[in-house]
Amino acid sequence: MKTDFVPITYFAVPLQKQLLENQENIRGKPYEDFFDPNLKIPDSAIQQVTRGPMDRRYVKTPSKSDISAFVKGEDVIQGSGYAMVDEALFYVQSRMLMPGITSEMMRWWFVWHQLEKERYTLWFPQAHIDNKVADPERLADTSLTFEERLYGNTNVAKEFIGPIAQEIAIHFDSPAALGADREILEQNGYYFSTSAWMSLTAAPETCMGLMFHLGRDTSKGFEFITQYWMGSHDELHRFPGGADAAAFLRSVGFETEALENLAFELSIHDLSEYYNLARILPKLYEKFAGN
Amino acid sequence: MKTDFVPITYFAVPLQKQLLENQENIRGKPYEDFFDPNLKIPDSAIQQVTRGPMDRRYVKTPSKSDISAFVKGEDVIQGSGYAMVDEALFYVQSRMLMPGITSEMMRWWFVWHQLEKERYTLWFPQAHIDNKVADPERLADTSLTFEERLYGNTNVAKEFIGPIAQEIAIHFDSPAALGADREILEQNGYYFSTSAWMSLTAAPETCMGLMFHLGRDTSKGFEFITQYWMGSHDELHRFPGGADAAAFLRSVGFETEALENLAFELSIHDLSEYYNLARILPKLYEKFAGN
């Protein structure tokens, strides 16, 4: 069955202006032709995330057992959704199929794009502003495995999620360290991971989110499943500063309504950037991976 | 040339929830089949309003000479755009062609929909909440002309423009009374008007906006041109309380950035509701106008 892609019809004003700035900055880069603001996502995903929050029974918590259930495909919806887990935590998920993509290309991308901010803007021309990695030399060190280069090498991403720019510290780590069951991952073929716990640079030592980004190669293409939780929750206390998140969020007035709006925005953001990456990555890899 | 319509891909969370509520409320109404949340607008219009504010030289003020220039098509862009006029006032415009629609259908719609709030929700299922007309008996009085029924008969519309619900008093009046040149309107065939000055119910006697909605019948369909200004401006001082708008907007902290965001939201809102109306109106008119 052919997926029906439709153009994204909404970019808040700050994103429209960021696009013009990013377009200016990328001029002269060898990869500027890959900068294309005509983002498209599947119509079916749009239907799923614009008719209210997802059905409660498919909402996962960041517990180890719920993460395993998601990996195994137990009680999950196909595709995309967002919802509050409780009044202090939101959940966002997507399940995406990317024909023509391999985990090898994705590994290459996750090193390559972090080394220059204009590369990062290719990914989401309207929303991506800047990013920095804690140890660029380690990230670029081809004598190490992908995992050795990425894990524990925090990336600080400045990007719009909705109309507000966020500065997010993405602390990549192995999925097992973050709460996934290694055996279940391997049984299901998920050998690719760019999972992380997250904090805001305003409170870098306070875990306020968790993301599982897992992928596997199939005969139809790269299957990529994403889960995000943001806010505060008992199950996030296992990460640095997780127990302080509730107090921090209250202190900045970030309450349920704002969290739910952010959940929807992140849902659209996630779909926009990953389907756009899937569109540009094969040719980008061919041209710049130097194989 | 065929217009390429694309589905709207973004509805903020409060609009998604409003949709579910409106869907519930309309059940059992004889016109419920016309309630369709799959809104579509031309791809070309999306391109125009998602690549930053429109070119300054086409931005009109609410002056009588600028209104005349727009009616005559002087220094105008075709289609849609938004921009700040200055730091305290925004401008939004659209020029839409509606095949299969006539000014007669539009006149019928502007009476019929105001008499029941569920009818109003047909127009924009995600964004429309409620509306009330000052004198429903006069509006329904078929012994009067359309203009006699509508003008001076204020409509209070509660609707989302962007993620925030607004309650707007729409004071319909003749385009000549609002600042258009009657001769120029007639020379250009614009005999249909639902133009008005606007206030918020929070400050009902303070004019904070002006809209020109003008239409003409052509061999290709109904041509509908819309202009909106919101904020404060010397040229709005000719309306009730227009000179008080600046102080009111300052007092509620509604500054340039919020105005510019609202301009884009109104632009999308205007396109969404009018293209949706154009889609449903011919059959709605056939079924309910009782001709």
Coordinates of C-alpha atoms in Angstrom, one line a residue:
Chain A
M1 CA 0.0 0.0 0.0
K2 CA 1.4 3.4 -1.0
T3 CA 1.6 6.0 1.8
D4 CA -0.1 9.2 1.0
F5 CA 2.1 12.1 1.9
V6 CA 0.7 15.6 2.4
P7 CA 2.6 18.9 2.8
I8 CA 2.8 20.5 6.3
T9 CA 0.5 23.5 6.2
Y10 CA 1.4 25.3 9.4
F11 CA 4.6 26.9 10.7
A12 CA 4.3 29.5 13.5
V13 CA 5.8 32.9 12.7
P14 CA 9.1 32.4 14.6
L15 CA 9.7 29.2 12.5
Q16 CA 8.9 31.0 9.3
K17 CA 11.6 33.6 10.2
Q18 CA 14.0 30.9 11.3
L19 CA 13.6 29.3 7.9
L20 CA 14.7 32.5 6.1
E21 CA 17.7 32.8 8.4
N22 CA 18.7 29.1 8.0
Q23 CA 18.3 29.5 4.2
E24 CA 20.8 32.4 4.3
N25 CA 23.3 30.5 6.5
I26 CA 23.4 27.4 4.4
R27 CA 24.4 29.2 1.2
G28 CA 27.6 27.9 -0.2
K29 CA 27.7 24.7 1.8
P30 CA 28.3 21.6 -0.3
Y31 CA 25.0 20.1 0.9
E32 CA 22.8 23.2 0.4
D33 CA 20.8 21.5 -2.3
F34 CA 19.4 19.2 0.4
F35 CA 17.9 22.1 2.3
D36 CA 14.2 21.8 1.3
P37 CA 11.4 23.4 3.4
N38 CA 8.6 21.5 1.6
L39 CA 8.1 19.0 4.4
K40 CA 5.6 16.2 3.9
I41 CA 4.2 13.6 6.2
P42 CA 1.7 10.8 5.8
D43 CA -1.9 11.8 5.8
S44 CA -2.7 8.9 8.1
A45 CA -0.3 10.3 10.8
I46 CA -2.0 13.7 10.6
Q47 CA -5.4 12.1 11.1
Q48 CA -4.0 10.4 14.2
V49 CA -2.6 13.4 15.9
T50 CA -5.2 16.1 15.1
R51 CA -8.3 14.4 16.5
G52 CA -7.5 14.8 20.2
P53 CA -5.2 12.8 22.5
M54 CA -4.7 9.1 21.8
D55 CA -6.8 6.4 23.5
R56 CA -5.7 6.0 27.1
R57 CA -5.2 2.2 26.9
Y58 CA -2.3 2.6 24.6
V59 CA -0.5 5.3 26.6
K60 CA 2.8 4.0 28.0
T61 CA 4.6 5.1 31.1
P62 CA 8.4 5.3 31.2
S63 CA 8.5 2.1 33.3
K64 CA 10.8 -0.7 32.2
S65 CA 7.9 -3.0 31.7
D66 CA 6.0 -0.5 29.5
I67 CA 9.2 0.1 27.4
S68 CA 9.5 -3.6 26.9
A69 CA 5.8 -3.9 25.9
F70 CA 6.3 -1.2 23.3
V71 CA 9.3 -2.9 21.8
K72 CA 7.4 -6.1 21.6
G73 CA 4.4 -4.3 20.0
E74 CA 2.0 -5.2 22.9
D75 CA -1.0 -3.0 23.3
V76 CA 0.3 -0.4 20.9
I77 CA -1.3 1.7 18.2
Q78 CA 0.5 1.7 14.8
G79 CA 1.6 5.1 13.8
S80 CA 1.4 8.2 16.0
G81 CA -0.2 9.7 19.0
Y82 CA 0.1 11.9 22.0
A83 CA -1.5 12.1 25.4
M84 CA -1.0 13.0 29.0
V85 CA 0.1 10.0 31.2
D86 CA -1.1 12.0 34.2
E87 CA -1.3 15.7 34.9
A88 CA 2.5 16.1 35.2
L89 CA 3.8 13.9 32.3
F90 CA 3.1 13.6 28.6
Y91 CA 3.7 10.7 26.2
V92 CA 4.3 10.9 22.4
Q93 CA 5.0 8.0 20.1
S94 CA 5.5 7.3 16.4
R95 CA 6.1 4.1 14.4
M96 CA 7.5 5.0 11.1
L97 CA 8.6 2.9 8.1
M98 CA 11.4 4.4 5.9
P99 CA 11.9 2.6 2.6
G100 CA 15.4 3.0 1.2
I101 CA 17.0 3.8 4.6
T102 CA 19.3 1.5 6.6
S103 CA 20.6 1.6 10.1
E104 CA 24.0 2.3 8.7
M105 CA 22.8 5.5 7.1
M106 CA 21.2 6.6 10.4
R107 CA 24.4 6.0 12.3
W108 CA 26.3 8.0 9.8
W109 CA 23.7 10.8 10.0
F110 CA 23.9 11.0 13.8
V111 CA 27.6 11.6 13.7
W112 CA 27.8 13.8 10.6
H113 CA 25.0 16.3 11.4
Q114 CA 26.2 17.0 14.9
L115 CA 29.5 18.4 13.7
E116 CA 28.1 21.5 11.9
K117 CA 25.0 23.4 12.8
E118 CA 24.0 24.0 9.2
R119 CA 23.9 20.3 8.7
Y120 CA 21.5 20.1 11.6
T121 CA 19.2 22.6 9.8
L122 CA 18.8 20.3 6.9
W123 CA 16.8 18.0 9.2
F124 CA 14.0 20.5 9.9
P125 CA 14.7 23.8 8.0
Q126 CA 12.0 25.7 9.9
A127 CA 12.6 24.5 13.5
H128 CA 16.3 23.7 14.0
I129 CA 18.5 26.6 15.2
D130 CA 21.8 25.3 16.6
N131 CA 23.4 22.2 18.1
K132 CA 26.6 21.4 20.0
V133 CA 28.1 18.2 21.1
A134 CA 30.1 17.9 24.3
D135 CA 33.1 16.1 22.8
P136 CA 33.2 16.5 19.0
E137 CA 36.6 14.8 18.7
R138 CA 35.2 11.6 20.3
L139 CA 32.1 11.8 18.1
A140 CA 34.4 12.1 15.0
D141 CA 36.8 9.3 16.0
T142 CA 36.3 6.5 13.5
S143 CA 38.4 4.1 15.6
L144 CA 35.5 3.9 18.0
T145 CA 32.1 2.2 17.5
F146 CA 29.0 4.3 16.9
E147 CA 27.9 3.6 20.5
E148 CA 31.3 4.6 21.9
R149 CA 31.2 7.9 20.0
L150 CA 27.6 8.8 20.9
Y151 CA 26.7 7.5 24.3
G152 CA 27.6 9.8 27.2
N153 CA 28.5 12.5 24.7
T154 CA 25.7 15.0 25.3
N155 CA 24.2 17.0 22.5
V156 CA 22.7 20.4 23.2
A157 CA 20.0 21.1 20.6
K158 CA 18.4 24.5 20.2
E159 CA 15.2 24.1 18.3
F160 CA 11.6 25.2 18.1
I161 CA 9.1 22.7 19.4
G162 CA 6.0 24.6 18.6
P163 CA 6.4 28.4 18.6
I164 CA 8.9 28.5 21.5
A165 CA 12.6 27.8 21.1
Q166 CA 13.9 25.2 23.6
E167 CA 17.5 24.4 24.5
I168 CA 17.6 20.7 25.3
A169 CA 20.5 18.6 26.5
I170 CA 20.2 15.1 25.0
H171 CA 22.1 12.7 27.1
F172 CA 22.5 9.7 24.8
D173 CA 23.0 6.3 26.5
S174 CA 22.6 2.7 25.8
P175 CA 18.9 1.6 25.8
A176 CA 19.7 -1.0 28.5
A177 CA 21.0 1.8 30.8
L178 CA 17.9 3.8 30.1
G179 CA 15.5 1.0 31.0
A180 CA 15.0 -1.3 28.0
D181 CA 15.5 -5.0 28.2
R182 CA 18.5 -6.0 26.1
E183 CA 17.3 -9.4 25.3
I184 CA 13.9 -8.2 24.2
L185 CA 15.6 -5.6 22.0
E186 CA 17.7 -8.2 20.3
Q187 CA 14.9 -10.7 19.9
N188 CA 13.0 -8.0 18.0
G189 CA 16.0 -6.9 16.0
Y190 CA 16.4 -3.4 17.4
Y191 CA 20.1 -2.9 17.2
F192 CA 20.0 0.8 16.4
S193 CA 19.4 3.2 19.2
T194 CA 19.7 7.0 19.7
S195 CA 17.8 6.9 23.0
A196 CA 18.5 9.4 25.7
W197 CA 17.4 11.1 28.9
M198 CA 16.9 14.8 28.6
S199 CA 17.2 18.0 30.6
L200 CA 16.8 21.7 29.7
T201 CA 19.9 23.9 29.7
A202 CA 18.0 26.0 32.2
A203 CA 18.3 23.1 34.7
P204 CA 21.0 20.8 33.1
E205 CA 21.1 18.4 36.1
T206 CA 17.4 17.8 36.3
C207 CA 16.0 15.0 34.2
M208 CA 12.8 16.1 32.7
G209 CA 12.3 13.7 29.9
L210 CA 13.2 10.4 28.3
M211 CA 13.2 9.3 24.7
F212 CA 13.5 5.9 23.1
H213 CA 14.5 6.0 19.5
L214 CA 14.9 2.5 18.3
G215 CA 15.4 1.1 14.8
R216 CA 15.7 -2.1 12.9
D217 CA 16.4 -3.1 9.3
T218 CA 13.7 -4.9 7.5
S219 CA 13.0 -6.0 3.9
K220 CA 10.7 -3.0 3.5
G221 CA 13.1 -0.5 4.9
F222 CA 14.1 1.0 8.2
E223 CA 11.5 0.6 10.9
F224 CA 11.9 3.4 13.4
I225 CA 9.9 3.6 16.6
T226 CA 10.0 6.7 18.9
Q227 CA 8.7 7.4 22.3
Y228 CA 9.0 10.6 24.3
W229 CA 8.0 11.4 27.9
M230 CA 8.4 14.9 29.3
G231 CA 7.5 16.4 32.6
S232 CA 7.9 14.7 36.0
H233 CA 7.1 11.1 37.1
D234 CA 8.2 8.6 39.6
E235 CA 9.7 6.4 36.9
L236 CA 12.0 9.3 35.9
H237 CA 13.5 9.3 39.4
R238 CA 16.0 6.7 38.2
F239 CA 17.8 9.4 36.1
P240 CA 20.0 12.3 37.5
G241 CA 17.8 14.9 39.1
G242 CA 14.6 13.2 38.1
A243 CA 13.1 13.8 41.6
D244 CA 13.6 17.5 41.2
A245 CA 11.7 17.9 38.0
A246 CA 8.2 18.5 39.6
A247 CA 9.5 21.4 41.7
F248 CA 11.4 22.9 38.8
L249 CA 8.4 22.8 36.4
R250 CA 6.1 24.3 39.0
S251 CA 8.6 27.1 39.6
V252 CA 8.5 28.1 36.0
G253 CA 4.7 27.7 35.8
F254 CA 4.9 24.8 33.3
E255 CA 1.6 23.0 34.1
T256 CA -0.7 20.4 32.5
E257 CA -2.2 22.6 29.7
A258 CA 1.3 23.7 28.5
L259 CA 2.6 20.1 28.7
E260 CA -0.3 18.8 26.6
N261 CA 0.2 21.5 24.0
L262 CA 3.9 20.7 23.9
A263 CA 3.0 17.0 23.5
F264 CA 1.1 17.7 20.3
E265 CA 3.8 20.1 19.0
L266 CA 6.5 17.4 19.7
S267 CA 4.4 14.9 17.9
I268 CA 4.2 17.0 14.8
H269 CA 7.9 18.0 15.2
D270 CA 9.0 14.3 15.4
L271 CA 6.9 13.3 12.3
S272 CA 8.2 16.4 10.4
E273 CA 11.9 15.8 11.1
Y274 CA 12.0 12.1 10.7
Y275 CA 10.0 11.9 7.5
N276 CA 12.1 14.7 6.1
L277 CA 15.3 12.9 7.1
A278 CA 14.0 9.7 5.4
R279 CA 13.5 11.8 2.2
I280 CA 16.9 13.3 2.0
L281 CA 19.1 10.7 3.7
P282 CA 19.8 8.2 0.9
K283 CA 21.2 10.8 -1.5
L284 CA 23.0 12.7 1.3
Y285 CA 24.6 9.5 2.4
E286 CA 25.6 8.6 -1.1
K287 CA 27.2 12.0 -1.6
F288 CA 28.9 12.7 1.7
A289 CA 29.5 9.4 3.6
G290 CA 32.7 8.8 1.5
N291 CA 32.2 5.1 1.2
Chain B
M1 CA -5.8 25.8 -14.2
K2 CA -6.9 23.4 -11.6
T3 CA -6.3 24.6 -8.0
D4 CA -4.4 22.0 -5.9
F5 CA -6.0 21.6 -2.5
V6 CA -4.2 20.1 0.4
P7 CA -5.5 19.0 3.9
I8 CA -4.8 21.3 6.8
T9 CA -2.2 19.4 9.0
Y10 CA -2.3 21.4 12.2
F11 CA -5.0 22.1 14.8
A12 CA -3.8 23.2 18.3
V13 CA -5.0 20.9 21.1
P14 CA -7.9 23.2 22.2
L15 CA -9.3 23.1 18.7
Q16 CA -9.0 19.3 18.5
K17 CA -11.0 19.1 21.7
Q18 CA -13.5 21.7 20.4
L19 CA -14.0 19.5 17.4
L20 CA -15.0 16.5 19.5
E21 CA -17.5 18.7 21.4
N22 CA -19.0 20.2 18.3
Q23 CA -19.3 16.8 16.7
E24 CA -21.3 15.7 19.7
N25 CA -23.5 18.8 19.7
I26 CA -24.4 18.6 16.0
R27 CA -25.8 15.1 16.3
G28 CA -29.4 14.9 15.2
K29 CA -29.4 18.2 13.4
P30 CA -30.9 18.0 9.9
Y31 CA -27.6 19.4 8.5
E32 CA -25.2 17.2 10.5
D33 CA -23.9 15.5 7.3
F34 CA -22.3 18.8 6.3
F35 CA -20.1 18.8 9.4
D36 CA -16.8 17.7 7.9
P37 CA -13.5 18.3 9.7
N38 CA -11.3 17.4 6.7
L39 CA -10.5 21.0 5.8
K40 CA -8.5 21.7 2.6
I41 CA -7.0 24.9 1.2
P42 CA -5.0 25.6 -1.9
D43 CA -1.3 24.7 -1.7
S44 CA -0.4 28.0 -3.3
A45 CA -2.1 29.9 -0.4
I46 CA -0.1 27.8 2.1
Q47 CA 3.1 28.7 0.3
Q48 CA 2.2 32.4 0.5
V49 CA 1.5 32.5 4.3
T50 CA 4.2 30.1 5.6
R51 CA 7.3 31.8 4.2
G52 CA 7.3 34.9 6.4
P53 CA 5.3 38.1 6.3
M54 CA 4.2 39.4 2.9
D55 CA 6.2 42.0 0.9
R56 CA 5.9 45.4 2.6
R57 CA 5.0 47.2 -0.6
Y58 CA 1.6 45.3 -0.8
V59 CA 0.7 45.9 2.8
K60 CA -2.4 48.2 3.0
T61 CA -3.4 50.5 5.8
P62 CA -7.1 50.9 6.8
S63 CA -7.2 54.3 5.1
K64 CA -9.9 55.0 2.6
S65 CA -7.5 55.4 -0.3
D66 CA -5.8 52.0 0.5
I67 CA -9.2 50.3 0.6
S68 CA -10.0 51.8 -2.8
A69 CA -6.7 50.7 -4.2
F70 CA -7.3 47.1 -3.0
V71 CA -10.8 47.1 -4.5
K72 CA -9.4 48.3 -7.8
G73 CA -6.6 45.7 -7.6
E74 CA -3.8 48.3 -7.5
D75 CA -0.5 47.2 -6.0
V76 CA -2.0 44.0 -4.6
I77 CA -0.7 40.4 -4.5
Q78 CA -3.1 37.8 -5.7
G79 CA -4.0 35.3 -3.0
S80 CA -3.0 35.6 0.6
G81 CA -0.6 37.3 2.9
Y82 CA -0.1 38.7 6.4
A83 CA 2.2 41.4 7.8
M84 CA 2.5 44.1 10.4
V85 CA 1.5 47.6 9.1
D86 CA 3.5 49.1 12.0
E87 CA 4.3 47.8 15.4
A88 CA 0.7 48.3 16.7
L89 CA -1.4 47.0 13.7
F90 CA -1.5 43.9 11.5
Y91 CA -2.9 43.3 8.1
V92 CA -4.2 40.1 6.6
Q93 CA -5.6 39.6 3.1
S94 CA -7.0 36.9 0.9
R95 CA -8.3 36.9 -2.7
M96 CA -10.3 33.7 -3.2
L97 CA -12.2 32.3 -6.2
M98 CA -15.2 30.0 -5.4
P99 CA -16.5 28.1 -8.4
G100 CA -20.2 27.1 -8.0
I101 CA -20.9 29.9 -5.4
T102 CA -23.1 32.9 -6.0
S103 CA -23.6 36.1 -3.9
E104 CA -27.2 34.9 -3.4
M105 CA -25.9 31.8 -1.6
M106 CA -23.6 33.9 0.5
R107 CA -26.4 36.2 1.6
W108 CA -28.5 33.3 2.6
W109 CA -25.6 31.8 4.6
F110 CA -25.0 35.0 6.5
V111 CA -28.5 35.0 7.7
W112 CA -29.1 31.3 8.2
H113 CA -25.9 30.4 10.1
Q114 CA -26.3 33.1 12.7
L115 CA -29.6 31.8 14.0
E116 CA -28.2 28.5 15.5
K117 CA -24.8 28.0 17.0
E118 CA -24.4 24.4 15.5
R119 CA -24.8 25.9 12.0
Y120 CA -22.0 28.2 12.8
T121 CA -19.8 25.2 13.7
L122 CA -20.3 23.7 10.2
W123 CA -18.2 26.6 8.9
F124 CA -15.0 25.7 10.9
P125 CA -15.6 22.5 12.9
Q126 CA -12.4 22.9 15.0
A127 CA -12.5 26.6 15.7
H128 CA -16.1 27.8 16.0
I129 CA -17.6 27.7 19.4
D130 CA -20.7 29.9 19.6
N131 CA -22.3 33.0 18.1
K132 CA -25.1 35.3 18.9
V133 CA -26.8 38.1 17.0
A134 CA -28.1 41.2 18.7
D135 CA -31.5 41.2 17.0
P136 CA -32.4 37.7 15.6
E137 CA -35.9 38.8 14.6
R138 CA -34.6 41.5 12.4
L139 CA -32.0 39.2 10.9
A140 CA -34.8 36.6 10.1
D141 CA -37.2 39.2 8.7
T142 CA -37.6 38.4 5.0
S143 CA -39.5 41.6 4.3
L144 CA -36.2 43.4 4.7
T145 CA -33.2 43.5 2.3
F146 CA -30.1 41.5 3.3
E147 CA -28.4 44.8 4.1
E148 CA -31.3 46.0 6.3
R149 CA -31.2 42.7 8.2
L150 CA -27.4 42.5 8.7
Y151 CA -26.0 46.1 9.0
G152 CA -26.1 47.5 12.6
N153 CA -27.1 44.0 13.8
T154 CA -24.0 43.1 15.8
N155 CA -22.8 39.4 15.8
V156 CA -20.8 38.2 18.8
A157 CA -18.7 35.3 17.6
K158 CA -16.8 33.0 20.0
E159 CA -14.0 31.2 18.1
F160 CA -10.4 30.1 18.3
I161 CA -8.1 32.2 16.2
G162 CA -5.0 30.2 16.9
P163 CA -4.9 28.3 20.2
I164 CA -6.8 31.1 22.1
A165 CA -10.5 31.5 22.1
Q166 CA -11.6 35.1 21.3
E167 CA -15.0 36.7 21.7
I168 CA -15.4 39.2 19.0
A169 CA -18.2 41.7 18.4
I170 CA -18.6 42.1 14.6
H171 CA -20.4 45.3 13.9
F172 CA -21.6 44.9 10.3
D173 CA -22.1 48.0 8.3
S174 CA -22.3 49.2 4.7
P175 CA -18.8 49.3 3.1
A176 CA -19.3 53.0 2.3
A177 CA -19.9 53.8 6.0
L178 CA -16.7 51.8 6.8
G179 CA -14.6 53.7 4.4
A180 CA -14.9 52.2 0.9
D181 CA -15.9 54.3 -2.1
R182 CA -19.3 53.3 -3.3
E183 CA -18.6 54.3 -6.9
I184 CA -15.4 52.2 -7.1
L185 CA -17.2 49.3 -5.5
E186 CA -20.0 49.4 -8.1
Q187 CA -17.5 50.0 -11.0
N188 CA -15.8 46.8 -10.0
G189 CA -19.0 44.8 -9.4
Y190 CA -18.6 44.4 -5.6
Y191 CA -22.3 44.4 -4.6
F192 CA -21.8 41.8 -1.8
S193 CA -20.4 42.9 1.5
T194 CA -20.2 41.5 5.0
S195 CA -17.7 44.1 6.1
A196 CA -17.6 45.3 9.7
W197 CA -15.6 47.1 12.4
M198 CA -14.7 44.9 15.4
S199 CA -14.3 45.0 19.1
L200 CA -13.6 42.4 21.8
T201 CA -16.4 41.7 24.3
A202 CA -13.8 42.6 27.0
A203 CA -14.0 46.2 25.6
P204 CA -17.1 46.3 23.5
E205 CA -17.0 50.0 22.8
T206 CA -13.3 50.1 21.7
C207 CA -12.8 49.5 18.0
M208 CA -9.8 47.2 17.6
G209 CA -10.2 46.0 14.1
L210 CA -11.7 46.5 10.7
M211 CA -12.6 43.9 8.1
F212 CA -13.6 44.3 4.5
H213 CA -15.2 41.2 3.0
L214 CA -16.4 42.0 -0.5
G215 CA -17.7 39.7 -3.2
R216 CA -18.7 39.7 -6.8
D217 CA -20.3 37.2 -9.2
T218 CA -18.2 36.3 -12.2
S219 CA -18.4 33.7 -14.9
K220 CA -15.8 31.6 -13.0
G221 CA -17.6 31.8 -9.7
F222 CA -17.8 34.0 -6.7
E223 CA -14.7 36.2 -6.2
F224 CA -14.3 37.0 -2.6
I225 CA -11.7 39.5 -1.3
T226 CA -11.0 39.8 2.4
Q227 CA -8.9 42.3 4.4
Y228 CA -8.4 42.5 8.1
W229 CA -6.6 44.9 10.3
M230 CA -6.3 44.4 14.1
G231 CA -4.6 46.5 16.7
S232 CA -4.5 50.3 17.0
H233 CA -3.9 52.9 14.3
D234 CA -4.8 56.5 13.5
E235 CA -7.0 55.3 10.6
L236 CA -9.2 53.4 13.1
H237 CA -10.0 56.5 15.1
R238 CA -12.9 57.1 12.8
F239 CA -14.7 54.2 14.5
P240 CA -16.3 54.1 18.0
G241 CA -13.5 54.0 20.6
G242 CA -10.8 53.6 18.0
A243 CA -8.6 56.1 19.8
D244 CA -8.7 54.0 23.0
A245 CA -7.4 50.8 21.4
A246 CA -3.7 51.5 22.0
A247 CA -4.1 52.0 25.7
F248 CA -6.4 48.9 26.1
L249 CA -4.0 46.7 24.2
R250 CA -1.0 47.9 26.2
S251 CA -3.0 47.3 29.4
V252 CA -3.5 43.6 28.6
G253 CA 0.1 43.2 27.3
F254 CA -0.9 42.5 23.7
E255 CA 2.2 43.7 21.9
T256 CA 3.8 43.4 18.5
E257 CA 4.9 39.8 18.7
A258 CA 1.5 38.6 19.8
L259 CA -0.1 40.7 17.1
E260 CA 2.1 39.2 14.4
N261 CA 1.4 35.7 15.6
L262 CA -2.3 36.4 15.6
A263 CA -2.0 37.8 12.0
F264 CA -0.7 34.5 10.8
E265 CA -3.3 32.6 12.7
L266 CA -6.1 34.7 11.3
S267 CA -4.7 34.2 7.8
I268 CA -4.9 30.4 8.2
H269 CA -8.3 30.8 9.9
D270 CA -9.7 32.9 7.1
L271 CA -8.5 30.5 4.4
S272 CA -9.7 27.5 6.3
E273 CA -13.2 28.8 7.0
Y274 CA -13.9 30.3 3.6
Y275 CA -12.6 27.4 1.5
N276 CA -14.6 25.1 3.7
L277 CA -17.7 27.2 3.2
A278 CA -17.2 27.2 -0.5
R279 CA -17.0 23.4 -0.4
I280 CA -20.3 22.8 1.5
L281 CA -22.4 25.9 0.6
P282 CA -23.9 24.8 -2.8
K283 CA -25.4 21.6 -1.5
L284 CA -26.4 23.2 1.9
Y285 CA -28.1 26.0 0.0
E286 CA -29.9 23.6 -2.3
K287 CA -31.2 21.6 0.7
F288 CA -32.0 24.3 3.3
A289 CA -32.6 27.6 1.5
G290 CA -36.2 26.5 0.6
N291 CA -36.3 28.0 -2.8

